[in-house]
Amino acid sequence: MNYIGEHLLPGQIGHFFSLLFLVSAGVATVAFFMASKNSALVAESVSWQKIARKAFLVETFSVLALFVTLYYIISHHYFEYKYAFNHSDKSLQIEYLLSCFWEGQEGSFMLWSFWHCVLGWFFIRKKSIWENGVLGVINLAQFCLATMLIGLYFFNAKVGSSPFILLRHDTVAPIFSNPNYLQMLGDGKGLNTLLQNYWMVIHPPILFLGFASTIIPFALAIAGLLNNRHEWTGTALSWTGFSAAVLGLGVMMGAAWAYESLSFGGYWAWDPVENASLVPWLTLVAGLHTNMIYKNSGYSLRPTYFFYIISFCLILYSTFLTRSGILGDTSVHAFTDLEMNTQLLLFLFVFLIPSMVLYAYRYREIPSIAKEEDSYSREFWLFIGSLVLFLAGIVIIAKTSVPVFNKVFGTKIAPPEDTEYAYNQIQIFVAIVIGILSAITQYLKYKTTPRAYLGKHIWLPTAIAIVISLSISFLGDINFTKKGMGFLWAIHIAIFAAVYSVVANFSYIWLVLKGKVKAAGASVAHVGFGLMLVGILISSSKKTVLSWNTTGITPLSANSKGSAAGDPAENITLFKGLKTDMGKFWVTYQGDSINPLDRKRYFDIHFIAKKGEESFSLFPDVIKQNKGGEGFAANPAAKHYWNKDIFVYITSFQENNQTDTSTFQPRTIKVGDTLFYSSGWMRLDSVSVNPASRQFLYANDETAVFLNLTLEGKNGSRYPAHPGMALKGNQWRPIVDTVVAQSVAITFNRVLDEKKGLLEIGVKQSASITSLLTLKVYEFPMINLLWLGTILMVIGFFLSVWQRIRFGKTGRSATS
Amino acid sequence: MKKTSIVLLVLIAAAIVVLISYTGDLTTYETIASAKEKPGKFVNLIAKINNDYPMEYDAVKNPNYLSFVAVDSLGNSIKVVYHNNKPTDMEKSERLVLKGKVQDDHFECKDILMKCPSKYKDAPNNQTVSKTL
């Protein structure tokens, strides 16, 4: 059949370059390894290297071509391609077209291999003796990535998933019997609304650069093991520093996104997806420190090998975790299962098993020093710190791997009741140890430290840190008692440790390095890390809900400890135009409007502080769900102060567009009587004739009778209501009064019995009386310390990388 | 024995203790029938909404009260009470992970994890495509 309007050429180009990518990566792998093997025969090695570089050039070109082709398909809205149909639509803003790449697995694999190419060329440019070994390893990884993209069948087994496959080839549907199906298809399914956020444009490229860059220390270690030479550790330091900086930045950008979209309820929720990228960072940083030890003292080469190997393998493991669908019931944010589990596992094992075998095989030959480190030496405490980081990582990844354990052993273990606390209660001790170690260790010298030197320098920062942390503890009102006194104590000790780390490293720059900031990369990074810890501790233990709502809590349920019904809940209901009491603020839902550009509905929520003059509006929004979803995805809005953020988040809304089908129910009442309605009761207090206060409702020639009612809602709030009627001769007209907050409209119908004082009123209860929304409001204090710390840490990493590239090219300065 | 080795052993022992103590915190996935036998115990139910019964959520009355009837794959049902807002698109969800405990006649839910056909998914597009067209 001839289909109308299809564009088949880009797909053919895509398929061609996918294959070319695979082949050239294979050739480059073999050639680079041959070149590294024949190091004795120089000429042969050089010619192998020439072939390898050419293959790598072709490969790089193929990857770029794949990128351009896929971008062309997405940006031209060629929905005949499955990838464009599933991940984009016509209304998408240009800046989010790139986000479509990483919504799917195929695009993010492409991104990964793109960074491999970039890093590879940088490495080649350095003219390192390790080029062949390192590029060989990179190309093996590239080959594996290429297999993920080809989407071909070998002996009935699907290998990879191509982003260039046509929708009609992938899907069986009656529509494809129509040659004009594209016209009927109309539009794509769109980009997931969660990803329509500017952080999602920048976070994935940075994170994948971090992922990709961990291969360099790994490849150096492998090349070192293969050749039984260990000078690579000098080269590795700056690459590892770069990798730790970028990976750390990528992880924290993910945290910033999670924070801003509140999709995890904060910046960190120990979601498996977050853990899987944090753990390799921890082991990489451990490796960076042992690498420093080896460079300066000759100790800890064996652990350096181990940490670098395990870091890259953990990246591959996290790839498996997040992409295999195995996290299904524990993570909200994993990729879709593309049925490539076997292939993803193979990717892991292809690297893990040979490298571990090689490591074990060479272990005895790796030089190590028999003599023990001095207790007052920097290398001893650096090693302890690295070990703690590594073990913290092991504990995190073990907990995260419960679904894998379930799958392998057929068990049905579920996460604990309070997942976050299960992590926090352990990691807080890691924070204490790491905080204190990073404070003190800088003041120790390699080999051994004279006691006088240590005493002279360390007392001042220690004293300052104690003063600052005590004032935070006493004046900061940190009173997180939810998890018991033990945990609260741990928080206070951890605050000291974090402050200590900041102060000690800061003073190290002035006291010891005499203010030479350029040379203080490590100290700057540690100050940043310490600030991050302070920010995490304060913001997490002091996060407050401003929208506490006690509706529906009876004295009875409030007493029953531990039941959810007894706790105040986080959602508060706002009616359009009605000023509502919310803790420190009066809030009003003033209106909403739809921005046609980003297709979001913005709500105007006005805040007036009860204390002081402050008032401001926030505009949280909702965007219509796509991909089969019918509801809305909410984006919070935040008011940023220097010391806190206030977040507003729409949890549901109801528009006043339904036709009102409910009717006024007649009820009999007399003065002093009480009537119940669905959400409270009302009492008729009095009847007044021609009250001056209501004069705006009736004309001068009318006689008006008003009922003065008091309504009390379930939450105890009282509202006055004044339904009435105006009489003019034989004519009368009702004056309806509406209590918006209770969604009740009341009329005064007639007098039933004048003598007994019986009156008939009409009560109508309807949700459609007004537009309403429910929202949550959070306050995160001191969150800026976390972001500031992150930035400082990254700057510190880059400073030391830059310093090392400029001044130190040698392997080890001290040999044992 | 070397100092380093001692520290190493202590830390590794600590890590093992931590992991073992963690297993004490772990909960289990249960069916509705088996959860009912363990009232008050925190469990995870895998279920879906039973559409034969109305879902109760009225933001006007109480924005923090959601109640519905869940049914599991074995066909057992239980009333679920969730003291929070109704998660968006909950009706569309074909699979719910309900975290909480059985209390008296109902399941007191602390957290709902939804498995929507929509989220990040393109696997069931066979149905979606044919449905939308």
PDB file of N, CA, C and O in Angstrom, chain A residues 669-713:
ATOM      1  N   ILE A 669     -38.281  26.109  60.081  1.00  0.00           N
ATOM      2  CA  ILE A 669     -37.416  26.587  61.150  1.00  0.00           C
ATOM      3  C   ILE A 669     -38.131  27.694  61.914  1.00  0.00           C
ATOM      4  O   ILE A 669     -39.027  28.357  61.381  1.00  0.00           O
ATOM      5  N   LYS A 670     -37.817  27.848  63.182  1.00  0.00           N
ATOM      6  CA  LYS A 670     -38.265  29.043  63.893  1.00  0.00           C
ATOM      7  C   LYS A 670     -37.100  29.599  64.703  1.00  0.00           C
ATOM      8  O   LYS A 670     -36.052  28.942  64.829  1.00  0.00           O
ATOM      9  N   VAL A 671     -37.292  30.810  65.208  1.00  0.00           N
ATOM     10  CA  VAL A 671     -36.180  31.466  65.876  1.00  0.00           C
ATOM     11  C   VAL A 671     -35.657  30.594  67.021  1.00  0.00           C
ATOM     12  O   VAL A 671     -36.435  30.096  67.838  1.00  0.00           O
ATOM     13  N   GLY A 672     -34.363  30.410  67.066  1.00  0.00           N
ATOM     14  CA  GLY A 672     -33.765  29.582  68.116  1.00  0.00           C
ATOM     15  C   GLY A 672     -33.572  28.141  67.699  1.00  0.00           C
ATOM     16  O   GLY A 672     -32.832  27.401  68.339  1.00  0.00           O
ATOM     17  N   ASP A 673     -34.191  27.739  66.601  1.00  0.00           N
ATOM     18  CA  ASP A 673     -34.062  26.359  66.120  1.00  0.00           C
ATOM     19  C   ASP A 673     -32.694  26.121  65.467  1.00  0.00           C
ATOM     20  O   ASP A 673     -32.081  27.037  64.945  1.00  0.00           O
ATOM     21  N   THR A 674     -32.316  24.856  65.478  1.00  0.00           N
ATOM     22  CA  THR A 674     -31.074  24.475  64.813  1.00  0.00           C
ATOM     23  C   THR A 674     -31.376  23.425  63.751  1.00  0.00           C
ATOM     24  O   THR A 674     -32.135  22.494  63.989  1.00  0.00           O
ATOM     25  N   LEU A 675     -30.807  23.592  62.589  1.00  0.00           N
ATOM     26  CA  LEU A 675     -30.982  22.627  61.501  1.00  0.00           C
ATOM     27  C   LEU A 675     -29.607  22.101  61.095  1.00  0.00           C
ATOM     28  O   LEU A 675     -28.629  22.835  61.127  1.00  0.00           O
ATOM     29  N   PHE A 676     -29.563  20.867  60.688  1.00  0.00           N
ATOM     30  CA  PHE A 676     -28.286  20.341  60.187  1.00  0.00           C
ATOM     31  C   PHE A 676     -28.273  20.370  58.674  1.00  0.00           C
ATOM     32  O   PHE A 676     -29.289  20.180  58.026  1.00  0.00           O
ATOM     33  N   TYR A 677     -27.131  20.627  58.127  1.00  0.00           N
ATOM     34  CA  TYR A 677     -26.921  20.406  56.703  1.00  0.00           C
ATOM     35  C   TYR A 677     -25.664  19.550  56.591  1.00  0.00           C
ATOM     36  O   TYR A 677     -25.022  19.246  57.611  1.00  0.00           O
ATOM     37  N   SER A 678     -25.304  19.177  55.360  1.00  0.00           N
ATOM     38  CA  SER A 678     -24.309  18.104  55.224  1.00  0.00           C
ATOM     39  C   SER A 678     -22.972  18.422  55.877  1.00  0.00           C
ATOM     40  O   SER A 678     -22.289  17.531  56.370  1.00  0.00           O
ATOM     41  N   SER A 679     -22.577  19.699  55.912  1.00  0.00           N
ATOM     42  CA  SER A 679     -21.255  19.932  56.468  1.00  0.00           C
ATOM     43  C   SER A 679     -21.301  20.800  57.723  1.00  0.00           C
ATOM     44  O   SER A 679     -20.342  21.492  58.023  1.00  0.00           O
ATOM     45  N   GLY A 680     -22.421  20.790  58.434  1.00  0.00           N
ATOM     46  CA  GLY A 680     -22.469  21.534  59.682  1.00  0.00           C
ATOM     47  C   GLY A 680     -23.911  21.767  60.118  1.00  0.00           C
ATOM     48  O   GLY A 680     -24.812  21.007  59.748  1.00  0.00           O
ATOM     49  N   TRP A 681     -24.100  22.781  60.910  1.00  0.00           N
ATOM     50  CA  TRP A 681     -25.468  23.108  61.313  1.00  0.00           C
ATOM     51  C   TRP A 681     -25.703  24.602  61.196  1.00  0.00           C
ATOM     52  O   TRP A 681     -24.757  25.378  61.113  1.00  0.00           O
ATOM     53  N   MET A 682     -26.988  25.014  61.205  1.00  0.00           N
ATOM     54  CA  MET A 682     -27.310  26.437  61.166  1.00  0.00           C
ATOM     55  C   MET A 682     -28.373  26.739  62.198  1.00  0.00           C
ATOM     56  O   MET A 682     -29.208  25.899  62.534  1.00  0.00           O
ATOM     57  N   ARG A 683     -28.315  27.961  62.724  1.00  0.00           N
ATOM     58  CA  ARG A 683     -29.290  28.347  63.743  1.00  0.00           C
ATOM     59  C   ARG A 683     -29.906  29.666  63.314  1.00  0.00           C
ATOM     60  O   ARG A 683     -29.221  30.562  62.826  1.00  0.00           O
ATOM     61  N   LEU A 684     -31.228  29.763  63.498  1.00  0.00           N
ATOM     62  CA  LEU A 684     -31.914  31.019  63.206  1.00  0.00           C
ATOM     63  C   LEU A 684     -31.864  31.862  64.473  1.00  0.00           C
ATOM     64  O   LEU A 684     -32.465  31.522  65.487  1.00  0.00           O
ATOM     65  N   ASP A 685     -31.119  32.959  64.395  1.00  0.00           N
ATOM     66  CA  ASP A 685     -30.954  33.783  65.587  1.00  0.00           C
ATOM     67  C   ASP A 685     -32.116  34.767  65.741  1.00  0.00           C
ATOM     68  O   ASP A 685     -32.674  34.909  66.825  1.00  0.00           O
ATOM     69  N   SER A 686     -32.422  35.454  64.667  1.00  0.00           N
ATOM     70  CA  SER A 686     -33.466  36.470  64.779  1.00  0.00           C
ATOM     71  C   SER A 686     -34.002  36.821  63.402  1.00  0.00           C
ATOM     72  O   SER A 686     -33.455  36.384  62.387  1.00  0.00           O
ATOM     73  N   VAL A 687     -35.051  37.566  63.393  1.00  0.00           N
ATOM     74  CA  VAL A 687     -35.619  38.061  62.145  1.00  0.00           C
ATOM     75  C   VAL A 687     -35.607  39.584  62.239  1.00  0.00           C
ATOM     76  O   VAL A 687     -35.962  40.157  63.275  1.00  0.00           O
ATOM     77  N   SER A 688     -35.170  40.237  61.162  1.00  0.00           N
ATOM     78  CA  SER A 688     -35.208  41.699  61.235  1.00  0.00           C
ATOM     79  C   SER A 688     -35.929  42.265  60.019  1.00  0.00           C
ATOM     80  O   SER A 688     -35.863  41.705  58.922  1.00  0.00           O
ATOM     81  N   VAL A 689     -36.586  43.351  60.225  1.00  0.00           N
ATOM     82  CA  VAL A 689     -37.351  44.013  59.169  1.00  0.00           C
ATOM     83  C   VAL A 689     -36.632  45.308  58.802  1.00  0.00           C
ATOM     84  O   VAL A 689     -36.258  46.087  59.686  1.00  0.00           O
ATOM     85  N   ASN A 690     -36.449  45.460  57.513  1.00  0.00           N
ATOM     86  CA  ASN A 690     -35.764  46.639  56.989  1.00  0.00           C
ATOM     87  C   ASN A 690     -34.472  46.991  57.733  1.00  0.00           C
ATOM     88  O   ASN A 690     -34.315  48.118  58.205  1.00  0.00           O
ATOM     89  N   PRO A 691     -33.575  46.026  57.883  1.00  0.00           N
ATOM     90  CA  PRO A 691     -32.336  46.357  58.596  1.00  0.00           C
ATOM     91  C   PRO A 691     -31.479  47.313  57.761  1.00  0.00           C
ATOM     92  O   PRO A 691     -31.384  47.157  56.542  1.00  0.00           O
ATOM     93  N   ALA A 692     -30.901  48.265  58.439  1.00  0.00           N
ATOM     94  CA  ALA A 692     -30.113  49.272  57.735  1.00  0.00           C
ATOM     95  C   ALA A 692     -28.890  48.652  57.077  1.00  0.00           C
ATOM     96  O   ALA A 692     -28.450  49.081  56.011  1.00  0.00           O
ATOM     97  N   SER A 693     -28.363  47.614  57.716  1.00  0.00           N
ATOM     98  CA  SER A 693     -27.135  47.014  57.210  1.00  0.00           C
ATOM     99  C   SER A 693     -27.338  46.325  55.865  1.00  0.00           C
ATOM    100  O   SER A 693     -26.385  46.060  55.147  1.00  0.00           O
ATOM    101  N   ARG A 694     -28.569  46.008  55.536  1.00  0.00           N
ATOM    102  CA  ARG A 694     -28.847  45.296  54.273  1.00  0.00           C
ATOM    103  C   ARG A 694     -29.524  46.199  53.250  1.00  0.00           C
ATOM    104  O   ARG A 694     -30.088  45.713  52.285  1.00  0.00           O
ATOM    105  N   GLN A 695     -29.481  47.475  53.507  1.00  0.00           N
ATOM    106  CA  GLN A 695     -30.269  48.402  52.705  1.00  0.00           C
ATOM    107  C   GLN A 695     -29.906  48.345  51.216  1.00  0.00           C
ATOM    108  O   GLN A 695     -30.745  48.616  50.368  1.00  0.00           O
ATOM    109  N   PHE A 696     -28.689  47.970  50.943  1.00  0.00           N
ATOM    110  CA  PHE A 696     -28.259  47.918  49.539  1.00  0.00           C
ATOM    111  C   PHE A 696     -28.978  46.832  48.760  1.00  0.00           C
ATOM    112  O   PHE A 696     -28.899  46.767  47.557  1.00  0.00           O
ATOM    113  N   LEU A 697     -29.698  45.964  49.471  1.00  0.00           N
ATOM    114  CA  LEU A 697     -30.348  44.847  48.789  1.00  0.00           C
ATOM    115  C   LEU A 697     -31.822  45.115  48.449  1.00  0.00           C
ATOM    116  O   LEU A 697     -32.421  44.340  47.725  1.00  0.00           O
ATOM    117  N   TYR A 698     -32.402  46.125  49.009  1.00  0.00           N
ATOM    118  CA  TYR A 698     -33.820  46.369  48.695  1.00  0.00           C
ATOM    119  C   TYR A 698     -34.029  47.857  48.407  1.00  0.00           C
ATOM    120  O   TYR A 698     -33.240  48.707  48.836  1.00  0.00           O
ATOM    121  N   ALA A 699     -35.121  48.110  47.693  1.00  0.00           N
ATOM    122  CA  ALA A 699     -35.404  49.496  47.305  1.00  0.00           C
ATOM    123  C   ALA A 699     -36.150  50.203  48.426  1.00  0.00           C
ATOM    124  O   ALA A 699     -36.659  49.560  49.348  1.00  0.00           O
ATOM    125  N   ASN A 700     -36.234  51.511  48.314  1.00  0.00           N
ATOM    126  CA  ASN A 700     -36.873  52.294  49.370  1.00  0.00           C
ATOM    127  C   ASN A 700     -38.357  51.988  49.530  1.00  0.00           C
ATOM    128  O   ASN A 700     -38.887  52.057  50.623  1.00  0.00           O
ATOM    129  N   ASP A 701     -38.977  51.639  48.401  1.00  0.00           N
ATOM    130  CA  ASP A 701     -40.419  51.389  48.492  1.00  0.00           C
ATOM    131  C   ASP A 701     -40.737  49.934  48.805  1.00  0.00           C
ATOM    132  O   ASP A 701     -41.861  49.508  48.716  1.00  0.00           O
ATOM    133  N   GLU A 702     -39.739  49.156  49.121  1.00  0.00           N
ATOM    134  CA  GLU A 702     -39.966  47.747  49.465  1.00  0.00           C
ATOM    135  C   GLU A 702     -39.873  47.545  50.973  1.00  0.00           C
ATOM    136  O   GLU A 702     -39.139  48.259  51.651  1.00  0.00           O
ATOM    137  N   THR A 703     -40.585  46.543  51.427  1.00  0.00           N
ATOM    138  CA  THR A 703     -40.430  46.130  52.818  1.00  0.00           C
ATOM    139  C   THR A 703     -39.630  44.838  52.803  1.00  0.00           C
ATOM    140  O   THR A 703     -40.001  43.890  52.114  1.00  0.00           O
ATOM    141  N   ALA A 704     -38.550  44.823  53.508  1.00  0.00           N
ATOM    142  CA  ALA A 704     -37.683  43.649  53.447  1.00  0.00           C
ATOM    143  C   ALA A 704     -37.645  42.940  54.803  1.00  0.00           C
ATOM    144  O   ALA A 704     -37.586  43.585  55.848  1.00  0.00           O
ATOM    145  N   VAL A 705     -37.724  41.634  54.733  1.00  0.00           N
ATOM    146  CA  VAL A 705     -37.610  40.824  55.946  1.00  0.00           C
ATOM    147  C   VAL A 705     -36.375  39.924  55.792  1.00  0.00           C
ATOM    148  O   VAL A 705     -36.261  39.206  54.803  1.00  0.00           O
ATOM    149  N   PHE A 706     -35.493  39.989  56.734  1.00  0.00           N
ATOM    150  CA  PHE A 706     -34.279  39.176  56.657  1.00  0.00           C
ATOM    151  C   PHE A 706     -34.200  38.221  57.837  1.00  0.00           C
ATOM    152  O   PHE A 706     -34.600  38.553  58.948  1.00  0.00           O
ATOM    153  N   LEU A 707     -33.692  37.030  57.553  1.00  0.00           N
ATOM    154  CA  LEU A 707     -33.433  36.060  58.616  1.00  0.00           C
ATOM    155  C   LEU A 707     -31.954  36.128  58.951  1.00  0.00           C
ATOM    156  O   LEU A 707     -31.110  36.145  58.059  1.00  0.00           O
ATOM    157  N   ASN A 708     -31.678  36.199  60.232  1.00  0.00           N
ATOM    158  CA  ASN A 708     -30.275  36.220  60.623  1.00  0.00           C
ATOM    159  C   ASN A 708     -29.874  34.827  61.099  1.00  0.00           C
ATOM    160  O   ASN A 708     -30.252  34.394  62.175  1.00  0.00           O
ATOM    161  N   LEU A 709     -29.149  34.143  60.237  1.00  0.00           N
ATOM    162  CA  LEU A 709     -28.754  32.764  60.541  1.00  0.00           C
ATOM    163  C   LEU A 709     -27.259  32.709  60.861  1.00  0.00           C
ATOM    164  O   LEU A 709     -26.481  33.521  60.359  1.00  0.00           O
ATOM    165  N   THR A 710     -26.906  31.762  61.685  1.00  0.00           N
ATOM    166  CA  THR A 710     -25.482  31.494  61.901  1.00  0.00           C
ATOM    167  C   THR A 710     -25.211  30.058  61.477  1.00  0.00           C
ATOM    168  O   THR A 710     -25.914  29.139  61.893  1.00  0.00           O
ATOM    169  N   LEU A 711     -24.233  29.892  60.615  1.00  0.00           N
ATOM    170  CA  LEU A 711     -23.842  28.540  60.197  1.00  0.00           C
ATOM    171  C   LEU A 711     -22.542  28.181  60.884  1.00  0.00           C
ATOM    172  O   LEU A 711     -21.653  29.020  61.005  1.00  0.00           O
ATOM    173  N   GLU A 712     -22.475  26.959  61.334  1.00  0.00           N
ATOM    174  CA  GLU A 712     -21.184  26.519  61.855  1.00  0.00           C
ATOM    175  C   GLU A 712     -20.746  25.272  61.113  1.00  0.00           C
ATOM    176  O   GLU A 712     -21.444  24.266  61.090  1.00  0.00           O
ATOM    177  N   GLY A 713     -19.623  25.384  60.470  1.00  0.00           N
ATOM    178  CA  GLY A 713     -19.105  24.254  59.693  1.00  0.00           C
ATOM    179  C   GLY A 713     -18.493  23.204  60.606  1.00  0.00           C
ATOM    180  O   GLY A 713     -18.306  23.434  61.797  1.00  0.00           O
TER     181      GLY A 713
END
